[in-house]
Short mmCIF file of C-alpha atoms in Angstrom, two decimals:
data_model
loop_
_atom_site.label_atom_id
_atom_site.label_comp_id
_atom_site.label_asym_id
_atom_site.label_seq_id
_atom_site.Cartn_x
_atom_site.Cartn_y
_atom_site.Cartn_z
CA MET A 57 6.57 2.86 -17.91
CA GLU A 58 3.59 2.13 -18.69
CA PRO A 59 0.87 1.43 -15.98
CA VAL A 60 0.71 -2.91 -15.71
CA THR A 61 -2.51 -4.50 -14.86
CA LEU A 62 -2.74 -7.18 -12.50
CA HIS A 63 -4.99 -9.54 -11.76
CA THR A 64 -5.52 -12.21 -8.77
CA GLU A 65 -8.08 -15.30 -8.40
CA ARG A 66 -10.33 -12.58 -7.37
CA LEU A 67 -9.23 -9.10 -8.11
CA GLU A 68 -8.31 -6.64 -11.10
CA LEU A 69 -5.19 -4.40 -10.07
CA ARG A 70 -5.62 -1.17 -12.26
CA ALA A 71 -4.14 2.32 -12.68
CA PRO A 72 -7.66 4.36 -11.62
CA THR A 73 -8.81 6.45 -13.90
CA ALA A 74 -11.29 9.89 -14.08
CA ALA A 75 -13.98 7.20 -13.99
CA ASP A 76 -12.61 6.09 -10.58
CA ILE A 77 -12.89 9.98 -8.91
CA ASP A 78 -16.31 9.99 -7.19
CA ALA A 79 -15.40 5.84 -5.45
CA ILE A 80 -12.04 6.96 -3.91
CA THR A 81 -13.35 10.28 -2.82
CA ALA A 82 -16.24 7.89 -1.08
CA ALA A 83 -14.19 5.48 0.45
CA CYS A 84 -11.95 8.54 1.61
CA GLN A 85 -14.65 10.11 3.78
CA ASP A 86 -14.37 6.51 6.42
CA PRO A 87 -12.30 8.25 9.23
CA GLU A 88 -10.09 5.38 9.44
CA ILE A 89 -8.58 6.42 6.48
CA PRO A 90 -7.26 9.42 7.22
CA ARG A 91 -6.01 8.53 10.64
CA TRP A 92 -3.69 5.80 9.35
CA THR A 93 -2.26 7.46 6.20
CA THR A 94 -1.67 10.56 4.93
CA VAL A 95 -5.07 11.00 2.96
CA PRO A 96 -5.84 14.44 3.86
CA SER A 97 -8.89 15.07 6.31
CA PRO A 98 -11.71 16.12 5.11
CA TYR A 99 -11.30 14.17 1.57
CA THR A 100 -12.86 16.32 -1.25
CA ARG A 101 -13.59 15.58 -4.93
CA GLU A 102 -10.93 17.62 -5.52
CA HIS A 103 -7.98 15.81 -3.67
CA ALA A 104 -9.14 12.26 -5.72
CA GLU A 105 -8.76 14.56 -9.55
CA GLY A 106 -5.43 15.22 -8.20
CA PHE A 107 -4.49 11.86 -6.72
CA VAL A 108 -5.74 10.13 -9.87
CA GLY A 109 -3.51 12.70 -11.63
CA LEU A 110 -0.20 12.44 -9.35
CA ILE A 111 -0.29 8.43 -10.01
CA ALA A 112 -0.51 8.53 -13.94
CA GLN A 113 2.71 10.80 -13.26
CA TRP A 114 4.96 8.54 -10.75
CA TRP A 115 4.01 5.76 -13.55
CA ALA A 116 4.97 8.13 -16.65
CA ASP A 117 8.03 9.26 -14.20
CA ASP A 118 9.11 5.53 -12.84
CA SER A 119 9.12 7.40 -9.38
CA GLN A 120 5.87 5.74 -7.96
CA VAL A 121 3.06 3.37 -8.79
CA ALA A 122 -0.23 2.55 -7.38
CA TRP A 123 -2.60 0.57 -8.53
CA GLY A 124 -6.72 1.03 -7.89
CA VAL A 125 -7.26 -2.98 -6.39
CA PHE A 126 -11.38 -3.68 -7.65
CA HIS A 127 -13.68 -6.98 -7.16
CA ASP A 128 -16.38 -7.35 -9.26
CA GLU A 129 -15.35 -3.82 -10.62
CA VAL A 130 -15.87 -2.36 -7.25
CA LEU A 131 -13.02 -0.49 -5.17
CA VAL A 132 -12.06 -2.34 -2.35
CA GLY A 133 -8.37 -0.10 -1.91
CA VAL A 134 -5.77 1.31 -3.04
CA VAL A 135 -1.77 0.14 -2.78
CA GLY A 136 1.34 1.06 -4.14
CA LEU A 137 5.33 1.15 -3.90
CA HIS A 138 6.44 4.53 -3.16
CA HIS A 139 10.46 6.16 -3.31
CA ILE A 140 11.26 3.38 -6.00
CA ALA A 141 14.76 3.04 -5.34
CA PRO A 142 16.23 0.98 -8.11
CA HIS A 143 20.11 -0.32 -8.41
CA SER A 144 21.67 -2.69 -11.08
CA SER A 145 22.40 -5.24 -7.64
CA GLY A 146 18.71 -4.50 -7.23
CA GLY A 147 17.14 -1.89 -5.41
CA SER A 148 14.29 -1.14 -2.67
CA THR A 149 10.68 0.71 -2.44
CA ASP A 150 7.77 1.14 -0.02
CA LEU A 151 5.04 -0.89 0.21
CA GLY A 152 1.68 0.84 0.89
CA TYR A 153 -2.15 0.28 1.58
CA TRP A 154 -5.28 1.14 2.26
CA ALA A 155 -8.95 -0.35 2.11
CA THR A 156 -12.35 0.49 2.32
CA ALA A 157 -14.62 -0.17 5.12
CA GLU A 158 -16.72 -2.09 3.64
CA SER A 159 -13.73 -4.88 1.92
CA ARG A 160 -11.97 -5.44 5.21
CA GLY A 161 -11.23 -8.64 6.72
CA GLN A 162 -12.09 -9.97 3.34
CA GLY A 163 -7.61 -10.62 2.33
CA PHE A 164 -8.37 -8.16 -0.60
CA MET A 165 -5.34 -6.45 1.05
CA VAL A 166 -2.98 -9.17 0.97
CA GLU A 167 -3.97 -11.09 -2.28
CA ALA A 168 -3.34 -7.55 -3.90
CA SER A 169 -0.59 -7.17 -2.03
CA ARG A 170 1.22 -10.07 -2.95
CA ALA A 171 0.62 -9.51 -6.54
CA VAL A 172 1.65 -6.60 -6.21
CA ILE A 173 5.75 -7.44 -4.71
CA ASP A 174 5.53 -10.36 -6.90
CA TRP A 175 6.04 -7.71 -9.88
CA ALA A 176 8.15 -5.41 -8.00
CA LEU A 177 10.77 -8.45 -7.48
CA ALA A 178 10.23 -9.83 -11.00
CA GLU A 179 9.54 -6.28 -13.26
CA LEU A 180 11.74 -4.09 -11.34
CA LYS A 181 14.08 -6.72 -10.03
CA LEU A 182 14.13 -5.04 -6.20
CA ALA A 183 15.71 -7.10 -3.41
CA ARG A 184 13.81 -5.75 -0.83
CA LEU A 185 10.38 -4.03 0.11
CA ASN A 186 9.91 -2.38 3.10
CA TRP A 187 6.59 -1.55 5.14
CA ARG A 188 5.86 1.52 7.84
CA ALA A 189 2.52 2.20 9.35
CA VAL A 190 1.72 4.71 12.04
CA VAL A 191 2.17 2.37 15.27
CA GLY A 192 -1.23 1.70 17.18
CA ASN A 193 -2.66 0.58 13.26
CA ILE A 194 -2.82 -3.10 13.82
CA PRO A 195 -4.53 -3.71 10.76
CA SER A 196 -1.68 -2.80 8.77
CA ALA A 197 0.86 -4.54 10.80
CA ARG A 198 -1.82 -8.03 10.72
CA THR A 199 -1.35 -7.58 6.36
CA ALA A 200 2.66 -7.21 6.23
CA ARG A 201 2.98 -9.98 8.79
CA ALA A 202 0.74 -12.05 6.56
CA LEU A 203 2.76 -10.99 3.44
CA GLY A 204 5.75 -12.06 5.29
CA PHE A 205 7.45 -8.83 6.25
CA ARG A 206 9.84 -8.87 9.35
CA TYR A 207 9.06 -6.58 11.79
CA GLU A 208 12.43 -4.71 12.44
CA GLY A 209 11.47 -1.92 14.98
CA THR A 210 9.91 1.52 16.03
CA MET A 211 10.99 4.46 14.30
CA ARG A 212 10.36 8.19 16.42
CA GLN A 213 8.65 10.70 14.00
CA VAL A 214 9.35 8.42 10.57
CA LEU A 215 5.92 8.98 9.47
CA THR A 216 4.49 12.59 8.49
CA SER A 217 1.33 12.91 7.93
CA PRO A 218 -1.66 15.76 7.98
CA ARG A 219 -1.33 15.59 12.15
CA GLY A 220 1.83 16.19 11.75
CA ARG A 221 5.27 13.68 12.47
CA ASP A 222 4.02 10.01 13.65
CA ASP A 223 5.83 6.96 15.19
CA GLY A 224 6.30 4.41 12.75
CA TRP A 225 6.59 0.42 13.00
CA VAL A 226 8.90 -0.75 10.39
CA ALA A 227 9.25 -4.18 8.71
CA GLY A 228 11.01 -5.83 5.87
CA LEU A 229 10.61 -8.53 3.06
CA LEU A 230 13.74 -9.46 1.27
CA ARG A 231 13.94 -10.65 -2.10
CA GLU A 232 15.03 -14.14 -0.79
CA ASP A 233 13.04 -14.16 2.43
CA GLU A 234 10.39 -16.85 1.93
CA ARG A 235 6.92 -15.08 2.55
CA VAL A 236 6.04 -17.15 6.06
CA PRO A 237 4.29 -15.51 8.55
CA VAL A 238 6.78 -15.01 11.78
CA ASP A 239 6.33 -13.79 15.47
CA TRP A 240 6.07 -10.30 15.82
CA PRO A 241 6.70 -8.66 18.77
CA ILE A 242 3.26 -6.15 18.47
CA PRO A 243 0.64 -7.57 19.83
CA LEU A 244 -1.97 -8.02 17.08
CA GLY A 245 -4.52 -9.96 18.49
#
């Protein structure tokens, strides 16, 4: 499929290009990004070049999709749908995201992820979105809760990262769910 650009009130979501490689490289120097994601550490410009190429490949083969999230033309994060499994009766995908250090706490990931979720449900006709995060990633859990994901539990060694296999929190969002925050047993502060 061709890359799709999405717009929200404050944001533009588009596939990153070669022009974004330096911004991605700079963002991934923040130790919190590799701490909670599969981003390599140390993160080099070559990693960013490969990532931009990989995103283009994902869009082309319909396996995954990802957007750079831009506020006033500045990269504030990345959001993507991974492991897209379409079915005639509705499929599923995993939602993932990270935010730059400077943009955290401004609601950008919730705003961007809502646009991606709406697009996935309408255009891909998916019935379920999954969210997973390394146990302890409270900011990601807060975002998932704000998006209406329902906490389903903790899975042992479910997430593979450069550190090895981590335990992960798991939550789901079904097409017919109302996207309202629900109580989670995770102390989100």
